[in-house]
Each structure stands twice: as C-alpha cells, then as structure tokens.
C-alpha cells in the first residue's frame, strides 16, 4: 500500500499532533539516526512565512510559495512519553488552506526549514500519519523540531498517532541524547512567541 501525503485541498481538515522544539543546530547524528529508521524519508527545503501576533491558539502562515494556511487549536488534551526531557503535549488543530490571512497587528516572520519526513501507511480511507525532523533558521537563530502528525477521522487519527508513537519507541535509533534534547513541547504558534523580535518583514 502506497505511503500517504497530507491532504492538499483547500477545505478544512483536522490533525492530531505532538511536537517538540530544541535550540541550536540539528546534530548530524540525529539526522543519520532518523534516516536509518525503517521506511523511506522525504526531504524538502522551503521558507514558510508566519504571522506572529502573540496568539498561541491560532497560527497563520504562507507555506513556501503556496497558499496561506490558517491553523486553529481545538479543545483537546493529552500527553505521550517517548523518553523526552518533557512529555509530548498532544494537540488537535483545524487547518484551512487557501484562505486569506490577517495582515494587521503582528509581524511576519520567515522560518527557513530543512524538513525530513517519513509518511506512514494508510489505516483507513483518508487518514495517515507522518513523523518529521526539521532544522529551523529564524533571523539567523538556529533551532530544530521533531513531531508526529496524524489526520483523518477523529478516532482513527488518534489511534494511528498512538500506534506510530509506540512504533517509534521500539524502533528509534536516535538514543537518549536525542530525547534529552527535546526541551519544549508546543505548536508552532506558541513557539514563535518565544522567537526574538528582530525577525520581522
């Protein structure tokens, strides 16, 4: 069965995600460990432009040269444990692509990304999951992020995310140093509120 890609139409779709951030450059050892895990790895380099307006529950970005995406936090809470320095905070988001974003009351910030993704197999029609390891550069400041993201019908994507997290725990070749580096668990909107204010356009 072929690996999935994220939904690409402009209609709303919901995701279940858990994401960590770490300061500094992404170590080459972690890139090698992630790439050595089972399954094909897809690599993409792009610059996403985010509206940083202080909100932690709504994110607005332009994905590369593509459409604007609005991402709104849904009422949900949960945690996962992969041995990281902090437990992973599970969040659910509703995304709409192709919508017009706000242009007032905030700063537009360019986030350069070098993305490694592994797409996992379909569990039911219209659902899927990915793991992601991405190096980040914002106004010359380096950071990196690691995440799980699942989409599809609510119960299916939650179950799928749980299964992929379990598989990661059993198959990971990244070691304790990787887990210890994951110091913050949050979504991009909240993380951007911690980024220095000189990254504006």
Coordinates of N, CA, C and O in Angstrom, one line a residue:
X1 N 0.8 -1.2 0.0 CA 0.0 0.0 0.0 C 0.9 1.2 0.0 O 1.8 1.3 0.8
X2 N 0.6 2.2 -0.8 CA 1.5 3.4 -1.0 C 1.4 4.3 0.2 O 0.4 4.4 0.9
X3 N 2.5 5.0 0.5 CA 2.5 5.9 1.6 C 1.7 7.1 1.2 O 1.5 7.5 0.1
X4 N 1.1 7.7 2.3 CA 0.2 8.8 2.1 C 1.0 10.2 2.1 O 2.1 10.3 2.5
X5 N 0.3 11.2 1.6 CA 0.7 12.5 1.7 C -0.4 13.3 2.5 O -1.5 12.8 2.6
X6 N -0.1 14.4 3.0 CA -1.1 15.2 3.7 C -2.2 15.6 2.8 O -2.0 15.7 1.6
X7 N -3.4 15.9 3.3 CA -4.5 16.5 2.5 C -4.0 17.7 1.8 O -3.3 18.5 2.4
X8 N -4.4 17.9 0.5 CA -3.9 19.0 -0.3 C -5.0 20.0 -0.7 O -4.7 21.0 -1.4
X9 N -6.3 19.7 -0.5 CA -7.3 20.6 -1.0 C -7.4 21.7 0.0 O -6.8 21.8 1.0
X10 N -8.3 22.7 -0.4 CA -8.4 23.9 0.4 C -9.5 23.8 1.5 O -9.6 24.8 2.3
X11 N -10.2 22.7 1.6 CA -11.2 22.6 2.6 C -10.6 22.3 4.0 O -9.4 21.9 4.1
X12 N -11.3 22.6 5.1 CA -10.8 22.4 6.4 C -10.5 20.9 6.7 O -11.2 20.0 6.2
X13 N -9.4 20.6 7.4 CA -9.2 19.2 7.9 C -8.5 19.3 9.2 O -7.8 20.3 9.6
X14 N -8.7 18.3 10.0 CA -8.2 18.3 11.4 C -7.0 17.3 11.5 O -6.9 16.3 10.8
X15 N -6.1 17.7 12.4 CA -5.0 16.9 12.7 C -4.8 16.7 14.2 O -5.3 17.5 15.0
X16 N -4.1 15.6 14.6 CA -3.7 15.3 15.9 C -2.2 15.3 15.9 O -1.6 14.6 15.1
X17 N -1.5 16.1 16.7 CA -0.1 16.4 16.6 C 0.5 16.4 18.0 O -0.1 16.8 19.0
X18 N 1.8 16.0 18.0 CA 2.7 16.3 19.2 C 4.0 16.7 18.6 O 4.6 16.1 17.7
X19 N 4.5 17.8 19.2 CA 5.7 18.5 18.6 C 6.6 19.0 19.8 O 6.1 19.5 20.8
X20 N 7.9 18.8 19.5 CA 8.9 19.3 20.5 C 9.9 20.3 19.7 O 10.0 20.1 18.5
X21 N 10.5 21.2 20.4 CA 11.5 22.1 19.9 C 12.7 22.0 20.7 O 12.7 21.7 21.9
X22 N 13.9 22.3 20.0 CA 15.2 22.3 20.7 C 16.0 23.5 20.1 O 15.9 23.8 18.9
X23 N 16.8 24.1 20.9 CA 17.6 25.3 20.5 C 18.9 24.7 19.8 O 19.3 23.6 20.1
X24 N 19.4 25.5 18.9 CA 20.7 25.2 18.3 C 20.5 24.4 17.0 O 19.4 24.1 16.6
X25 N 21.6 24.1 16.4 CA 21.6 23.4 15.1 C 21.2 21.9 15.3 O 21.6 21.3 16.3
X26 N 20.5 21.4 14.4 CA 20.2 20.0 14.4 C 21.4 19.1 14.2 O 22.1 19.2 13.2
X27 N 21.8 18.3 15.2 CA 23.0 17.5 15.1 C 22.9 16.5 13.9 O 21.9 15.8 13.7
X28 N 24.0 16.3 13.2 CA 24.1 15.4 12.1 C 23.8 14.0 12.5 O 23.2 13.2 11.8
X29 N 24.2 13.6 13.8 CA 23.9 12.3 14.3 C 22.4 12.0 14.4 O 22.0 10.9 14.1
X30 N 21.6 13.0 14.7 CA 20.2 12.8 14.8 C 19.6 12.6 13.4 O 18.7 11.8 13.2
X31 N 20.1 13.4 12.4 CA 19.7 13.2 11.0 C 20.0 11.8 10.5 O 19.1 11.2 9.9
X32 N 21.1 11.3 10.8 CA 21.5 10.0 10.4 C 20.7 8.9 11.1 O 20.2 8.0 10.4
X33 N 20.4 9.1 12.4 CA 19.6 8.1 13.1 C 18.1 8.1 12.6 O 17.5 7.0 12.4
X34 N 17.6 9.3 12.3 CA 16.2 9.3 11.8 C 16.1 8.7 10.4 O 15.2 8.0 10.0
X35 N 17.1 9.0 9.6 CA 17.2 8.5 8.2 C 17.4 7.0 8.2 O 17.0 6.3 7.2
X36 N 18.0 6.4 9.2 CA 18.2 5.0 9.2 C 17.1 4.1 9.7 O 17.1 2.9 9.6
X37 N 16.0 4.8 10.2 CA 14.8 4.0 10.6 C 14.1 3.5 9.5 O 14.2 3.9 8.3
X38 N 13.2 2.5 9.7 CA 12.5 1.8 8.6 C 11.6 2.8 7.8 O 11.0 3.7 8.4
X39 N 11.6 2.6 6.5 CA 10.7 3.4 5.6 C 11.5 4.5 4.9 O 12.5 5.0 5.4
X40 N 10.9 5.0 3.8 CA 11.6 6.0 3.0 C 11.4 7.4 3.7 O 10.4 7.7 4.3
X41 N 12.5 8.2 3.5 CA 12.5 9.5 4.1 C 12.4 10.5 2.9 O 13.1 10.4 1.9
X42 N 11.5 11.5 3.0 CA 11.4 12.5 2.0 C 11.9 13.8 2.6 O 11.7 14.2 3.7
X43 N 12.7 14.5 1.7 CA 13.4 15.7 2.2 C 12.9 16.9 1.4 O 12.7 16.8 0.2
X44 N 12.7 18.0 2.1 CA 12.2 19.3 1.4 C 12.8 20.5 2.1 O 12.8 20.5 3.4
X45 N 13.3 21.4 1.4 CA 13.7 22.7 1.9 C 12.8 23.8 1.4 O 12.5 23.9 0.2
X46 N 12.3 24.6 2.3 CA 11.4 25.7 2.0 C 11.5 26.8 3.1 O 11.9 26.5 4.2
X47 N 10.9 27.9 2.7 CA 10.8 29.0 3.7 C 9.3 29.3 3.9 O 8.6 29.6 2.9
X48 N 8.8 29.1 5.1 CA 7.4 29.5 5.4 C 7.4 30.8 6.2 O 8.3 31.1 7.0
X49 N 6.4 31.6 5.9 CA 6.3 32.9 6.5 C 5.1 32.9 7.4 O 3.9 32.7 7.0
X50 N 5.3 33.2 8.7 CA 4.3 33.1 9.7 C 3.9 34.5 10.2 O 4.8 35.4 10.3
X51 N 2.7 34.7 10.5 CA 2.2 35.9 11.2 C 2.4 35.7 12.7 O 1.8 34.8 13.3
X52 N 3.3 36.5 13.3 CA 3.5 36.3 14.8 C 2.8 37.5 15.4 O 3.3 38.6 15.4
X53 N 1.6 37.2 16.0 CA 0.8 38.3 16.6 C 0.5 38.0 18.1 O -0.3 38.6 18.7
X54 N 1.3 37.1 18.7 CA 1.1 36.8 20.1 C 0.1 35.7 20.4 O 0.0 35.2 21.5
X55 N -0.6 35.2 19.4 CA -1.6 34.1 19.6 C -0.9 32.8 19.7 O 0.0 32.5 18.9
X56 N -1.3 31.9 20.6 CA -0.8 30.6 20.7 C -1.8 29.5 20.3 O -1.5 28.4 20.2
X57 N -3.0 30.0 20.0 CA -4.0 29.0 19.6 C -4.5 29.2 18.1 O -5.4 28.5 17.7
X58 N -4.0 30.2 17.4 CA -4.2 30.4 16.0 C -2.9 30.7 15.3 O -2.2 31.6 15.8
X59 N -2.6 29.9 14.3 CA -1.4 30.2 13.5 C -1.8 30.5 12.1 O -2.6 29.9 11.5
X60 N -1.1 31.5 11.5 CA -1.3 31.9 10.1 C 0.0 31.8 9.4 O 1.0 32.5 9.9
X61 N 0.1 31.1 8.3 CA 1.4 31.1 7.6 C 1.2 30.9 6.1 O 0.1 30.5 5.6
X62 N 2.2 31.4 5.3 CA 2.2 31.0 3.9 C 3.3 30.0 3.7 O 4.4 30.1 4.1
X63 N 2.9 28.8 3.2 CA 3.7 27.6 3.1 C 4.5 27.8 1.8 O 4.0 27.6 0.7
X64 N 5.8 28.2 1.9 CA 6.7 28.4 0.8 C 6.0 29.4 -0.1 O 5.7 30.5 0.3
X65 N 5.9 29.1 -1.4 CA 5.2 30.0 -2.4 C 3.8 29.6 -2.5 O 3.1 30.2 -3.5
X66 N 3.2 28.8 -1.7 CA 1.9 28.3 -1.8 C 0.9 29.2 -1.1 O 1.1 30.3 -0.8
X67 N -0.3 28.6 -0.8 CA -1.4 29.4 -0.2 C -1.2 29.6 1.2 O -0.4 29.0 1.9
X68 N -1.9 30.6 1.7 CA -1.9 30.9 3.2 C -2.7 29.7 3.9 O -3.7 29.2 3.3
X69 N -2.2 29.3 5.0 CA -2.9 28.3 5.8 C -3.2 28.9 7.2 O -2.4 29.5 7.9
X70 N -4.5 28.7 7.6 CA -4.9 29.1 9.0 C -5.1 27.9 9.8 O -5.7 26.9 9.4
X71 N -4.5 27.9 11.0 CA -4.4 26.7 11.9 C -5.0 27.1 13.2 O -4.4 28.0 13.9
X72 N -6.1 26.5 13.6 CA -6.8 26.9 14.9 C -6.8 25.7 15.9 O -7.2 24.6 15.5
X73 N -6.4 25.9 17.1 CA -6.4 24.9 18.1 C -7.8 24.5 18.5 O -8.6 25.3 18.8
X74 N -8.0 23.1 18.6 CA -9.3 22.6 19.0 C -9.2 22.2 20.5 O -8.1 21.9 21.0
X75 N -10.4 22.1 21.2 CA -10.4 21.6 22.6 C -10.0 20.2 22.7 O -10.7 19.3 22.3
X76 N -8.8 19.9 23.2 CA -8.4 18.5 23.4 C -7.1 18.6 24.2 O -6.3 19.5 24.1
X77 N -6.8 17.5 25.0 CA -5.6 17.5 25.7 C -5.1 16.0 25.9 O -5.9 15.1 25.9
X78 N -3.8 15.8 25.9 CA -3.3 14.5 26.1 C -1.8 14.6 26.1 O -1.2 15.7 25.8
X79 N -1.1 13.6 26.5 CA 0.4 13.6 26.6 C 0.9 12.2 26.0 O 0.2 11.2 26.1
X80 N 2.1 12.2 25.5 CA 2.8 11.0 25.1 C 4.2 11.0 25.7 O 4.7 12.1 25.9
X81 N 4.7 9.9 25.9 CA 6.0 9.8 26.5 C 6.9 9.0 25.6 O 6.7 7.8 25.3
X82 N 8.0 9.6 25.1 CA 9.0 8.9 24.3 C 10.3 9.0 25.0 O 11.4 8.8 24.3
X83 N 10.3 9.4 26.3 CA 11.6 9.5 27.0 C 12.2 10.9 26.9 O 13.3 11.1 27.3
X84 N 11.4 11.8 26.3 CA 12.0 13.2 26.1 C 12.1 13.9 27.5 O 11.6 13.4 28.5
X85 N 12.8 15.0 27.5 CA 13.0 15.8 28.7 C 11.7 16.2 29.2 O 11.6 16.4 30.5
X86 N 10.7 16.5 28.4 CA 9.4 16.9 28.8 C 8.4 16.0 28.1 O 8.7 15.6 26.9
X87 N 7.3 15.6 28.7 CA 6.3 14.8 27.9 C 5.8 15.6 26.7 O 5.7 16.8 26.7
X88 N 5.4 14.8 25.7 CA 4.9 15.4 24.5 C 3.4 15.9 24.7 O 2.6 15.1 25.1
X89 N 3.1 17.1 24.4 CA 1.8 17.6 24.6 C 1.0 17.4 23.3 O 1.3 17.9 22.2
X90 N 0.0 16.6 23.4 CA -0.8 16.2 22.2 C -1.8 17.4 22.0 O -2.6 17.8 22.9
X91 N -1.9 17.9 20.7 CA -2.8 19.0 20.4 C -3.6 18.6 19.1 O -3.1 17.8 18.3
X92 N -4.8 19.1 19.0 CA -5.5 18.9 17.8 C -5.8 20.3 17.2 O -6.1 21.3 17.8
X93 N -5.6 20.3 15.8 CA -5.7 21.6 15.1 C -6.7 21.4 13.9 O -6.8 20.3 13.3
X94 N -7.4 22.5 13.6 CA -8.2 22.6 12.3 C -7.4 23.5 11.3 O -7.2 24.6 11.7
X95 N -7.1 23.0 10.2 CA -6.4 23.7 9.2 C -7.3 24.0 7.9 O -8.0 23.1 7.5
X96 N -7.1 25.2 7.4 CA -7.8 25.6 6.2 C -6.7 26.2 5.3 O -6.0 27.1 5.7
X97 N -6.6 25.7 4.1 CA -5.6 26.3 3.1 C -6.3 27.1 2.1 O -7.5 26.9 1.7
X98 N -5.6 28.1 1.6 CA -6.1 28.9 0.5 C -7.0 30.0 1.0 O -7.6 30.8 0.3
X99 N -7.0 30.2 2.4 CA -7.7 31.3 2.9 C -6.9 32.6 3.0 O -5.6 32.5 3.1
X100 N -7.5 33.7 3.1 CA -6.8 35.0 3.3 C -6.4 35.1 4.8 O -7.3 34.9 5.6
X101 N -5.2 35.5 5.0 CA -4.8 35.7 6.4 C -4.9 37.2 6.9 O -5.0 38.1 6.1
X102 N -4.9 37.4 8.2 CA -4.8 38.7 8.7 C -3.5 39.4 8.4 O -2.5 38.7 8.3
X103 N -3.5 40.7 8.2 CA -2.3 41.4 7.9 C -2.0 42.5 8.9 O -1.1 43.3 8.7
X104 N -2.8 42.6 9.9 CA -2.6 43.7 10.9 C -2.3 43.1 12.3 O -2.5 42.0 12.6
X105 N -1.6 44.0 13.1 CA -1.5 43.6 14.5 C -0.4 42.6 14.7 O -0.4 41.9 15.8
X106 N 0.6 42.4 13.8 CA 1.6 41.4 14.1 C 2.8 41.6 13.1 O 2.8 42.4 12.2
X107 N 3.8 40.7 13.3 CA 5.0 40.8 12.5 C 5.0 39.5 11.6 O 4.7 38.4 12.1
X108 N 5.4 39.6 10.4 CA 5.6 38.5 9.5 C 7.0 38.0 9.6 O 8.0 38.7 9.5
X109 N 7.2 36.7 9.9 CA 8.5 36.1 10.2 C 8.8 35.0 9.3 O 7.9 34.1 9.1
X110 N 9.9 35.0 8.6 CA 10.4 34.0 7.8 C 11.1 32.9 8.6 O 12.0 33.1 9.4
X111 N 10.6 31.6 8.4 CA 11.2 30.5 9.0 C 11.8 29.6 8.0 O 11.0 28.9 7.2
X112 N 13.1 29.5 7.8 CA 13.7 28.6 6.9 C 13.7 27.2 7.4 O 14.1 27.0 8.6
X113 N 13.3 26.2 6.6 CA 13.1 24.8 7.1 C 13.9 23.9 6.1 O 13.8 24.0 4.9
X114 N 14.6 22.9 6.7 CA 15.1 21.8 6.0 C 14.4 20.5 6.7 O 14.7 20.2 7.8
X115 N 13.4 20.0 5.9 CA 12.5 19.0 6.5 C 12.8 17.6 6.1 O 12.9 17.3 4.9
X116 N 12.8 16.7 7.0 CA 12.8 15.3 6.8 C 11.5 14.7 7.3 O 11.1 14.9 8.4
X117 N 10.8 14.0 6.4 CA 9.5 13.4 6.7 C 9.5 11.9 6.4 O 10.0 11.5 5.3
X118 N 8.8 11.1 7.2 CA 8.5 9.8 6.9 C 7.0 9.6 7.0 O 6.4 9.8 8.0
X119 N 6.4 9.2 5.8 CA 5.0 9.1 5.8 C 4.6 7.6 6.0 O 5.2 6.7 5.4
X120 N 3.7 7.4 6.9 CA 3.3 6.0 7.3 C 2.1 5.6 6.6 O 1.3 6.4 6.0
X121 N 1.8 4.3 6.6 CA 0.8 3.7 5.7 C -0.6 4.0 6.2 O -0.9 4.4 7.3
X122 N -1.5 3.9 5.2 CA -2.9 4.2 5.4 C -3.5 3.2 6.4 O -3.3 2.0 6.3
X123 N -4.3 3.8 7.4 CA -5.0 2.9 8.3 C -6.5 2.8 7.9 O -7.1 1.8 8.2
X124 N -7.0 3.8 7.2 CA -8.4 3.8 6.7 C -8.4 4.9 5.7 O -7.5 5.7 5.6
X125 N -9.4 4.9 4.9 CA -9.5 5.9 3.8 C -9.5 7.3 4.3 O -10.2 7.6 5.2
X126 N -8.6 8.1 3.7 CA -8.5 9.5 4.1 C -7.7 9.7 5.3 O -7.7 10.9 5.8
X127 N -7.0 8.8 5.9 CA -6.2 9.0 7.1 C -4.7 8.7 6.9 O -4.4 7.9 5.9
X128 N -3.9 9.2 7.7 CA -2.4 8.9 7.6 C -1.7 9.6 8.7 O -2.3 10.3 9.5
X129 N -0.4 9.3 8.8 CA 0.5 9.9 9.8 C 1.9 10.1 9.3 O 2.3 9.3 8.4
X130 N 2.5 11.0 9.8 CA 3.9 11.3 9.5 C 4.7 11.6 10.7 O 4.2 12.1 11.7
X131 N 6.0 11.3 10.6 CA 7.0 11.8 11.6 C 7.9 12.8 10.9 O 8.1 12.6 9.7
X132 N 8.3 13.8 11.6 CA 9.0 14.9 11.0 C 10.2 15.3 11.8 O 10.1 15.5 13.1
X133 N 11.4 15.5 11.2 CA 12.5 16.1 11.9 C 13.0 17.3 11.0 O 13.3 17.1 9.8
X134 N 13.0 18.5 11.6 CA 13.2 19.7 10.8 C 14.2 20.6 11.4 O 14.1 20.9 12.6
X135 N 15.2 21.1 10.7 CA 16.1 22.1 11.2 C 15.4 23.5 10.8 O 14.8 23.6 9.7
X136 N 15.6 24.5 11.7 CA 14.9 25.8 11.5 C 16.0 26.9 11.6 O 17.0 26.8 12.3
X137 N 15.7 28.0 10.9 CA 16.5 29.2 11.0 C 15.6 30.4 10.9 O 14.9 30.5 10.0
X138 N 15.6 31.2 12.0 CA 14.8 32.4 12.1 C 15.7 33.5 12.4 O 16.3 33.6 13.5
X139 N 15.8 34.5 11.5 CA 16.6 35.7 11.7 C 18.0 35.3 12.2 O 18.6 35.9 13.1
X140 N 18.6 34.3 11.6 CA 19.9 33.8 11.9 C 20.1 33.0 13.1 O 21.2 32.5 13.5
X141 N 18.9 32.7 13.8 CA 18.9 31.9 15.0 C 18.5 30.4 14.7 O 17.5 30.2 14.1
X142 N 19.3 29.5 15.0 CA 19.1 28.1 14.6 C 18.3 27.4 15.7 O 18.5 27.6 16.9
X143 N 17.4 26.5 15.3 CA 16.6 25.6 16.2 C 16.2 24.4 15.4 O 16.5 24.3 14.2
X144 N 15.6 23.4 16.1 CA 15.0 22.3 15.3 C 13.8 21.7 16.0 O 13.5 22.1 17.2
X145 N 13.0 20.9 15.3 CA 11.8 20.4 15.8 C 11.6 19.0 15.4 O 12.0 18.6 14.3
X146 N 10.9 18.2 16.3 CA 10.6 16.8 16.0 C 9.1 16.7 16.3 O 8.6 17.2 17.3
X147 N 8.4 16.0 15.4 CA 6.9 15.9 15.5 C 6.3 14.6 15.0 O 6.9 14.0 14.1
X148 N 5.1 14.3 15.5 CA 4.2 13.3 14.9 C 3.0 14.1 14.5 O 2.5 14.9 15.3
X149 N 2.4 13.7 13.4 CA 1.2 14.4 12.9 C 0.3 13.3 12.2 O 0.8 12.7 11.3
X150 N -1.0 13.2 12.7 CA -1.9 12.3 12.0 C -3.1 13.1 11.6 O -3.5 14.1 12.2
X151 N -3.8 12.6 10.5 CA -5.0 13.2 10.0 C -6.0 12.1 9.6 O -5.6 11.0 9.5
X152 N -7.3 12.5 9.4 CA -8.3 11.6 9.1 C -9.4 11.7 10.1 O -9.5 12.6 11.0
X153 N -10.4 10.8 10.1 CA -11.5 10.8 11.1 C -10.9 10.8 12.5 O -9.9 10.2 12.8
X154 N -11.6 11.4 13.4 CA -11.1 11.7 14.8 C -10.5 10.5 15.5 O -9.3 10.5 15.9
X155 N -11.3 9.5 15.7 CA -10.8 8.3 16.4 C -9.8 7.5 15.7 O -8.8 7.0 16.3
X156 N -9.8 7.5 14.3 CA -8.8 6.8 13.5 C -7.5 7.5 13.7 O -6.5 6.9 13.9
X157 N -7.5 8.8 13.6 CA -6.2 9.5 13.6 C -5.6 9.5 15.0 O -4.3 9.4 15.1
X158 N -6.4 9.5 16.1 CA -5.9 9.4 17.4 C -5.3 8.0 17.6 O -4.2 7.9 18.2
X159 N -5.9 7.0 17.2 CA -5.4 5.6 17.3 C -4.1 5.5 16.5 O -3.2 4.8 16.9
X160 N -4.1 6.0 15.3 CA -3.0 5.9 14.4 C -1.8 6.6 15.0 O -0.7 6.1 15.0
X161 N -2.0 7.8 15.6 CA -0.9 8.5 16.2 C -0.3 7.7 17.4 O 0.9 7.6 17.5
X162 N -1.2 7.1 18.2 CA -0.7 6.3 19.3 C 0.1 5.1 18.8 O 1.1 4.8 19.4
X163 N -0.3 4.5 17.7 CA 0.4 3.3 17.2 C 1.8 3.7 16.7 O 2.8 3.1 16.9
X164 N 1.8 4.9 16.0 CA 3.1 5.3 15.4 C 4.1 5.7 16.5 O 5.3 5.5 16.4
X165 N 3.6 6.4 17.5 CA 4.4 6.7 18.7 C 5.0 5.5 19.3 O 6.2 5.4 19.6
X166 N 4.1 4.4 19.5 CA 4.6 3.1 20.1 C 5.7 2.5 19.2 O 6.7 2.0 19.7
X167 N 5.5 2.6 17.8 CA 6.5 2.0 16.9 C 7.8 2.8 17.0 O 8.9 2.2 17.0
X168 N 7.7 4.1 17.1 CA 8.9 4.9 17.2 C 9.7 4.5 18.5 O 10.9 4.4 18.4
X169 N 9.0 4.3 19.6 CA 9.7 4.0 20.8 C 10.4 2.7 20.7 O 11.5 2.5 21.2
X170 N 9.9 1.7 19.9 CA 10.5 0.4 19.8 C 11.6 0.4 18.7 O 12.5 -0.4 18.7
X171 N 11.5 1.3 17.7 CA 12.4 1.2 16.5 C 13.4 2.3 16.5 O 14.3 2.3 15.7
X172 N 13.3 3.4 17.3 CA 14.1 4.5 17.2 C 15.6 4.2 17.4 O 15.9 3.4 18.3
X173 N 16.4 4.8 16.6 CA 17.9 4.6 16.7 C 18.5 5.9 17.1 O 19.7 6.2 16.9
X174 N 17.7 6.8 17.7 CA 18.2 8.2 18.0 C 18.8 8.3 19.3 O 19.6 9.2 19.6
X175 N 18.5 7.4 20.3 CA 19.2 7.3 21.5 C 18.8 8.4 22.6 O 17.9 9.2 22.3
X176 N 19.3 8.2 23.8 CA 18.9 9.1 24.9 C 19.3 10.5 24.7 O 18.7 11.4 25.2
X177 N 20.4 10.8 24.0 CA 20.9 12.1 23.8 C 19.8 12.9 23.0 O 19.6 14.1 23.3
X178 N 19.2 12.2 22.0 CA 18.1 12.9 21.3 C 16.9 13.2 22.2 O 16.5 14.4 22.2
X179 N 16.5 12.3 23.0 CA 15.3 12.5 23.8 C 15.6 13.6 24.8 O 14.8 14.5 25.1
X180 N 16.9 13.6 25.4 CA 17.2 14.7 26.3 C 17.2 16.1 25.7 O 17.1 17.1 26.5
X181 N 17.4 16.1 24.4 CA 17.5 17.4 23.7 C 16.1 18.1 23.6 O 16.0 19.3 23.3
X182 N 15.0 17.3 23.7 CA 13.7 17.8 23.4 C 13.2 18.5 24.7 O 12.5 17.9 25.5
X183 N 13.4 19.8 24.8 CA 13.2 20.5 26.0 C 11.8 21.2 26.1 O 11.4 21.7 27.1
X184 N 11.2 21.4 24.9 CA 9.9 22.2 24.9 C 8.9 21.4 24.0 O 9.3 20.9 22.9
X185 N 7.7 21.3 24.5 CA 6.6 20.7 23.7 C 5.5 21.7 23.5 O 4.9 22.1 24.5
X186 N 5.3 22.0 22.2 CA 4.3 23.0 21.9 C 4.1 23.1 20.4 O 4.9 22.5 19.6
X187 N 3.1 23.8 19.9 CA 2.9 24.0 18.5 C 3.7 25.2 18.0 O 4.2 26.0 18.8
X188 N 3.7 25.4 16.7 CA 4.5 26.5 16.1 C 4.0 27.8 16.6 O 4.8 28.7 16.8
X189 N 2.6 28.1 16.7 CA 2.2 29.4 17.1 C 2.8 29.8 18.5 O 3.2 30.9 18.6
X190 N 2.8 28.9 19.4 CA 3.3 29.2 20.7 C 4.8 29.3 20.7 O 5.4 30.2 21.3
X191 N 5.5 28.5 19.9 CA 7.0 28.6 19.8 C 7.4 29.9 19.2 O 8.4 30.5 19.7
X192 N 6.6 30.4 18.3 CA 7.0 31.7 17.6 C 6.9 32.9 18.6 O 7.6 33.9 18.4
X193 N 6.1 32.7 19.7 CA 6.1 33.8 20.6 C 7.4 33.9 21.5 O 7.6 34.9 22.1
X194 N 8.2 32.8 21.4 CA 9.5 32.9 22.1 C 10.6 33.3 21.2 O 11.8 33.4 21.7
X195 N 10.4 33.5 19.9 CA 11.4 33.9 19.0 C 11.7 35.4 19.1 O 10.8 36.2 19.2
X196 N 13.0 35.8 19.0 CA 13.4 37.2 19.2 C 12.7 38.1 18.2 O 12.4 37.7 17.1
X197 N 12.4 39.3 18.7 CA 11.5 40.2 17.9 C 12.2 40.9 16.7 O 11.6 41.7 16.0
X198 N 13.5 40.6 16.4 CA 14.1 41.2 15.3 C 13.8 40.5 14.0 O 14.3 40.9 12.9
X199 N 13.0 39.4 14.0 CA 12.7 38.7 12.8 C 11.4 39.2 12.2 O 10.4 38.6 12.4
X200 N 11.5 40.3 11.6 CA 10.2 40.9 11.0 C 10.4 41.3 9.6 O 11.5 41.4 9.1
X201 N 9.3 41.5 8.9 CA 9.3 41.9 7.5 C 8.4 43.1 7.3 O 7.4 43.1 8.0

